[in-house]
Short mmCIF file of C-alpha atoms in Angstrom, two decimals:
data_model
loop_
_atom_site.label_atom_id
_atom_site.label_comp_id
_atom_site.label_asym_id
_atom_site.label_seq_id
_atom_site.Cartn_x
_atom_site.Cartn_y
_atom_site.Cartn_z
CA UNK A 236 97.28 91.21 143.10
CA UNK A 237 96.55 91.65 139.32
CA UNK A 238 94.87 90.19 136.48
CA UNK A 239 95.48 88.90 133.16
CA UNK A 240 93.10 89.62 130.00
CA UNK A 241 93.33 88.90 126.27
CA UNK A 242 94.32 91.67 123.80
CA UNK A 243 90.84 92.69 122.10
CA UNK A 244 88.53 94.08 120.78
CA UNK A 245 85.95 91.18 121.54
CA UNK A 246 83.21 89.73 119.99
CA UNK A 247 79.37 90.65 120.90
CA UNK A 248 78.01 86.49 121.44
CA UNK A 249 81.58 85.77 122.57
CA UNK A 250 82.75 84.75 125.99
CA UNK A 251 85.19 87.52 127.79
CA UNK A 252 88.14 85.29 129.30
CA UNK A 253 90.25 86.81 132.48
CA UNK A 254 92.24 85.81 135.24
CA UNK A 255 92.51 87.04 138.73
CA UNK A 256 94.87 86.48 140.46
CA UNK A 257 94.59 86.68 144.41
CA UNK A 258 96.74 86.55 147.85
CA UNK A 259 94.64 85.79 151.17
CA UNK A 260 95.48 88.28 153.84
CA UNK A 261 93.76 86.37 157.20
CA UNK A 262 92.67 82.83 158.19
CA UNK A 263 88.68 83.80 158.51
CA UNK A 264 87.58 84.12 154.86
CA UNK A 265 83.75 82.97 154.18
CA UNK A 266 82.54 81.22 150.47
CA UNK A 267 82.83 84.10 148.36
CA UNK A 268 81.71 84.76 144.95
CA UNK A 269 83.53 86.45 142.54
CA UNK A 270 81.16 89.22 140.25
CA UNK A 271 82.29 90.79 137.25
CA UNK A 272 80.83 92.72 134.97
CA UNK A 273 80.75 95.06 131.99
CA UNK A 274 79.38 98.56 132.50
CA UNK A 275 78.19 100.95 129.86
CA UNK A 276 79.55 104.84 130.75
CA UNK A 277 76.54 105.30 133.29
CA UNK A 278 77.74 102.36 135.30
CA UNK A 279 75.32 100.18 134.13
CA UNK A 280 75.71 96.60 133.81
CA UNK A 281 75.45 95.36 129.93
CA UNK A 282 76.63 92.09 130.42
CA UNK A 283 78.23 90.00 133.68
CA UNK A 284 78.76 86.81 135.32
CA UNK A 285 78.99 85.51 139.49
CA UNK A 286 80.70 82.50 140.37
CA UNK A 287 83.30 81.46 143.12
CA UNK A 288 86.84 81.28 142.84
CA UNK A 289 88.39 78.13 141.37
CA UNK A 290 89.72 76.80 144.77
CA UNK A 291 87.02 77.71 147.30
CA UNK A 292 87.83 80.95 149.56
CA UNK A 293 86.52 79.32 152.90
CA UNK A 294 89.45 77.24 152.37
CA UNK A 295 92.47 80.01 152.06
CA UNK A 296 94.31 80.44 154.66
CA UNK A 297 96.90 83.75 155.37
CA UNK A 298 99.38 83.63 152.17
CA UNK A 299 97.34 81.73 149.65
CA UNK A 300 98.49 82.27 146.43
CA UNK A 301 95.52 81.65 143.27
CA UNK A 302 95.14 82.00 139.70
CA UNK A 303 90.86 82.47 139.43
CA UNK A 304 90.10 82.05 135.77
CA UNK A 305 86.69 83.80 134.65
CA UNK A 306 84.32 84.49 131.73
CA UNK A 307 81.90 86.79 131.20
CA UNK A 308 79.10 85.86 128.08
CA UNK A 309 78.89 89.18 125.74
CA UNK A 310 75.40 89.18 124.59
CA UNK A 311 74.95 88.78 120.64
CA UNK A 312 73.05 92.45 120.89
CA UNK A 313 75.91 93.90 122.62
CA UNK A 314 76.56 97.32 120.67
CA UNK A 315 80.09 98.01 119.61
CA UNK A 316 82.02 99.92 122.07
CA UNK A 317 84.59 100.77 125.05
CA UNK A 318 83.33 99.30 128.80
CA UNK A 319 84.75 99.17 132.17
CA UNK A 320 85.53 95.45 133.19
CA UNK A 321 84.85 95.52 136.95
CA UNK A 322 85.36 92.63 139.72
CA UNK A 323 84.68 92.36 143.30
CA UNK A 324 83.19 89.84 145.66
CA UNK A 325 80.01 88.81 147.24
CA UNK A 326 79.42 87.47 150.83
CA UNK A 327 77.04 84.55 151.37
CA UNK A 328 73.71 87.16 151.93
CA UNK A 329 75.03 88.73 148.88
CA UNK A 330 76.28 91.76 150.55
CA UNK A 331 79.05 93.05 148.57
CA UNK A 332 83.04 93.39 150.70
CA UNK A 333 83.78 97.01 150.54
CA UNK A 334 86.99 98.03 148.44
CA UNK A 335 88.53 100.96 150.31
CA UNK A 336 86.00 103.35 150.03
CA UNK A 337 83.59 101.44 147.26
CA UNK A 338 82.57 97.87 146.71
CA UNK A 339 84.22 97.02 143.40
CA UNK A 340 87.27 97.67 141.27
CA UNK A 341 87.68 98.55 137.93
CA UNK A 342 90.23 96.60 136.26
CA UNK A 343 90.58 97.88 132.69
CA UNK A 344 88.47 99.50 130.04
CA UNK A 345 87.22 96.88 127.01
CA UNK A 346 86.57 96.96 123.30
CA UNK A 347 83.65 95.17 121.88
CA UNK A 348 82.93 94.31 118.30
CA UNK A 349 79.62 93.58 116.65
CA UNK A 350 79.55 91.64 113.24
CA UNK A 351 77.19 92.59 110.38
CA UNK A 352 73.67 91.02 110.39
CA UNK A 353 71.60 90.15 107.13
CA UNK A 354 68.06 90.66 107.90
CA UNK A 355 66.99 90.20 103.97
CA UNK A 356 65.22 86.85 102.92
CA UNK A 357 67.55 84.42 100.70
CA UNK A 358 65.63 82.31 98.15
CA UNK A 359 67.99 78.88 98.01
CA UNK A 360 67.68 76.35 95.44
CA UNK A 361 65.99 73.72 97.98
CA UNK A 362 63.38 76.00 100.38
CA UNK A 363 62.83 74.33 103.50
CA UNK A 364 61.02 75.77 106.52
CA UNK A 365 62.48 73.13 108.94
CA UNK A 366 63.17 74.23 112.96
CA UNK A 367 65.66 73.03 114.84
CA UNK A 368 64.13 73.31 118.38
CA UNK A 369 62.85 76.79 118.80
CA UNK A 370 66.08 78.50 117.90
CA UNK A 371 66.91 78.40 114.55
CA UNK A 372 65.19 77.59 111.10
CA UNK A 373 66.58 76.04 107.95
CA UNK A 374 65.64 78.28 105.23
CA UNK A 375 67.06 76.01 102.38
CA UNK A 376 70.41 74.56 101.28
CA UNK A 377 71.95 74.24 97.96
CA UNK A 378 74.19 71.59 97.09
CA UNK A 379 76.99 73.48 94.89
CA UNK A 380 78.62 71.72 92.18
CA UNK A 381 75.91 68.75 91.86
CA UNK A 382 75.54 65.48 93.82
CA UNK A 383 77.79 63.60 91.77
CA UNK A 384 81.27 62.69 93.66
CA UNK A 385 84.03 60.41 93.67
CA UNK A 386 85.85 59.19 96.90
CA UNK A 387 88.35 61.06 97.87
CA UNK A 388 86.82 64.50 96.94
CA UNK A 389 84.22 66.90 98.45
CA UNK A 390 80.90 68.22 98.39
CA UNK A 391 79.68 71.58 98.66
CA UNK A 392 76.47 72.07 100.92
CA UNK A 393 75.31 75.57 101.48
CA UNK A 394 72.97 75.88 104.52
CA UNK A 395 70.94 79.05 104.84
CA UNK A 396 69.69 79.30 108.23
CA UNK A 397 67.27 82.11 109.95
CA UNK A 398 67.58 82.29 113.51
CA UNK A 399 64.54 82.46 115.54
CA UNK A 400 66.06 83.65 118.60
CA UNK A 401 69.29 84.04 120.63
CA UNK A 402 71.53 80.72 121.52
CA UNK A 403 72.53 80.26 125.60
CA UNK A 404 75.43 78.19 124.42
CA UNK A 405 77.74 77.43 121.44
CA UNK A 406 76.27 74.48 119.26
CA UNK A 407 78.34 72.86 116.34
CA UNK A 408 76.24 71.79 113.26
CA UNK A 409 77.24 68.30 111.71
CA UNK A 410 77.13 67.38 108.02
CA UNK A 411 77.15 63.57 107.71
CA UNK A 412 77.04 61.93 104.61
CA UNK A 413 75.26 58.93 105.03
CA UNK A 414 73.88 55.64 103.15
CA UNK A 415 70.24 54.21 103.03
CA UNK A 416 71.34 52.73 106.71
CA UNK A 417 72.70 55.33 107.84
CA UNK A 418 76.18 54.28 108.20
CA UNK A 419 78.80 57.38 107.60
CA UNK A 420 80.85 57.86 104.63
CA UNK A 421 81.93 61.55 105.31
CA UNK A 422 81.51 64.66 107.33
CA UNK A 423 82.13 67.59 108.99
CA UNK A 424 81.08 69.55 111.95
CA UNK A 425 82.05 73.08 112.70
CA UNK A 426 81.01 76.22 114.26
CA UNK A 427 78.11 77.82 111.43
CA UNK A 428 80.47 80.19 109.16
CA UNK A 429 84.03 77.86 109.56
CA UNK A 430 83.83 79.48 112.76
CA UNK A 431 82.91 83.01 112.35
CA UNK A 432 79.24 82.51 113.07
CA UNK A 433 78.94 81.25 116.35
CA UNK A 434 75.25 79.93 117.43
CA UNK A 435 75.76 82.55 120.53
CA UNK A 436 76.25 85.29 118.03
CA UNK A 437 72.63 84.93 116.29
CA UNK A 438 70.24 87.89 116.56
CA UNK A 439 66.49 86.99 116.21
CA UNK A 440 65.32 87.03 112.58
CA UNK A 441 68.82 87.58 110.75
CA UNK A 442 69.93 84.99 108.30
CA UNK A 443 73.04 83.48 107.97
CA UNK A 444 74.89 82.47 105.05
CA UNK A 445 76.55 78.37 106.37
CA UNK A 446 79.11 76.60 104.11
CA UNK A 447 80.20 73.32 104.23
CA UNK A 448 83.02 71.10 102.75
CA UNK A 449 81.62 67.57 103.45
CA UNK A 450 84.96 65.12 102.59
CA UNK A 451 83.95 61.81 100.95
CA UNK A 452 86.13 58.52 102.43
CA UNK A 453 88.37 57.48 100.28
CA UNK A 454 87.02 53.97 100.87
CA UNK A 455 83.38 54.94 99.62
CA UNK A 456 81.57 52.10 97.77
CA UNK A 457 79.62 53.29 94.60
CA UNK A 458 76.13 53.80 94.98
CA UNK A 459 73.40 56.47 96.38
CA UNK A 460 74.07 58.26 99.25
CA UNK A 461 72.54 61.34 101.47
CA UNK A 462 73.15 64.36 103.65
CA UNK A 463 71.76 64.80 107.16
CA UNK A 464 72.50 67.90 109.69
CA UNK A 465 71.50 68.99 113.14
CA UNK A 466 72.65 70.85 115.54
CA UNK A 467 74.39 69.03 119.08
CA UNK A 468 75.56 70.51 121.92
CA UNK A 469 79.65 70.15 121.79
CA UNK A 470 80.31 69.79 126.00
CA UNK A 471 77.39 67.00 126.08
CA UNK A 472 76.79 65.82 122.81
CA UNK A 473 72.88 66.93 122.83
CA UNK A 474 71.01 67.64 120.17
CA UNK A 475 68.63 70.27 118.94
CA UNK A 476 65.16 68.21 118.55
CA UNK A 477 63.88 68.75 114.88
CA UNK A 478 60.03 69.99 113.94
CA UNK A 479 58.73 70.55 110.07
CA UNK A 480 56.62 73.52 109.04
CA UNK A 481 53.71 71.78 110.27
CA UNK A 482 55.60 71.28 113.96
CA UNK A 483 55.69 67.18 113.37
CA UNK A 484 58.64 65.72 114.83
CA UNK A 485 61.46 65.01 112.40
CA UNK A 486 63.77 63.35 115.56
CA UNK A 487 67.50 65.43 116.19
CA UNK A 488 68.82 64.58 112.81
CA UNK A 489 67.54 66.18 109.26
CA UNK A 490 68.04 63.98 106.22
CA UNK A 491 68.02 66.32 102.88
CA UNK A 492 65.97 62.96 101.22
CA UNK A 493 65.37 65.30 98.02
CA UNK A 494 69.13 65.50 97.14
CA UNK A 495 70.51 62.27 96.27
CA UNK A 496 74.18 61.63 96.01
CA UNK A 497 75.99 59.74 93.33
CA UNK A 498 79.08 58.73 94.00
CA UNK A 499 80.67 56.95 91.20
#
């Protein structure tokens, strides 16, 4: 019947969200699945995505009425540009059902965007060379406006990260600020760049720029304190297993031991 799309352009590493939105016509209908896709002006596929409709099709029956929510992942290399979003649906051997005289329909054309990527070494205050399973590496960090703090205020941490290749799913990073036992007396997790630099976004080699306000409780006790960070999986909670420079295992949570925090 139609379909429903946000107003872009859209971001390269960024999922594309649509609806369909369908009517059965007969009683016979076998488990579909639903392909869309992004084609380049050649009608070639740059980025696309099969899966079935939200309420299985072997189940409609004449008149069914359904709202089929999809996504398509945009690759982080995507180039900038206009595409054709096109749908259409796949029998069980994969066969494709014909569409009047083709096998597809083109819903709308698409705008992508591509951010900037930094490709130049940074030289942070603390160098690391720290990898956080075989995705990303943690270039440095600097701790901006020194690791002295009072409860109720903040602390800077700058993470500078080079990504070693390209993210199949959005990870958060978590800042913790912990004691000597680990207990938590502040933190923050976010998407890298407050939300502009999604994990999926990363191009191999570029290196990102990652700020973080880390709040400390109100209800902090005086005394030394420390940052960790990793990366976890948001949907599951897993984390990114941690490896120095040497490949040892450092477990799925970094502790910045060289930067001590005083909170008075």
């Amino acid at each position: 019947l139609g379909y429903s799309l946000g107003h872009g352009p859209f971001r390269a590493g960024e999922p594309l969200t649509f609806s369909l939105f369908w009517q059965a016509l007969s009683e016979d209908n076998k488990p579909y699945v639903v392909f869309a896709q992004l084609q380049d002006e050649a009608g070639k596929p740059v980025a696309l995505s099969e899966a079935p409709p939200i309420y299985p099709s072997d189940r409609w029956s004449a008149g069914t009425l359904l709202r089929d929510p999809h996504q398509i992942p945009l690759p982080a290399t995507l180039p900038a540009g206009t595409y054709q979003l096109v749908i259409g649906l796949l029998r069980p051997d994969q066969s494709r059902l014909p569409v009047g005289r083709d096998d597809q329909v083109v819903l709308t054309s698409v705008d992508t965007t591509q951010r900037s990527h930094d490709f130049s070494p940074p030289s942070p205050p603390n160098p690391m060379g720290v990898r956080f399973g075989d995705r990303a590496k943690l270039v440095g960090y600097d701790l901006r406006g020194g690791a002295d703090a009072h409860p109720g205020q903040s602390l800077t941490l700058i993470l500078y990260w080079q990504a070693l290749d390209t993210f199949d799913r959005p990870y958060t990073v978590f800042a913790h600020l912990v004691d000597a036992d680990g207990h938590i007396f502040g933190q923050r997790d976010q998407t890298p760049g407050n939300g502009d630099l999604p994990t999926t976004s990363w191009i191999p080699n570029e290196h990102l720029t990652d700020a973080y306000a880390i709040p400390v409780k109100s209800d902090t006790p005086p005394g030394d304190y420390w940052i960790e960070v990793g990366f976890y999986d948001p949907v599951d909670g897993t984390r990114l297993p941690i490896t120095d420079a040497n490949g040892r295992s450092l477990g799925d949570r970094l502790l910045l031991e060289e930067t001590q925090i005083r909170v008075e």
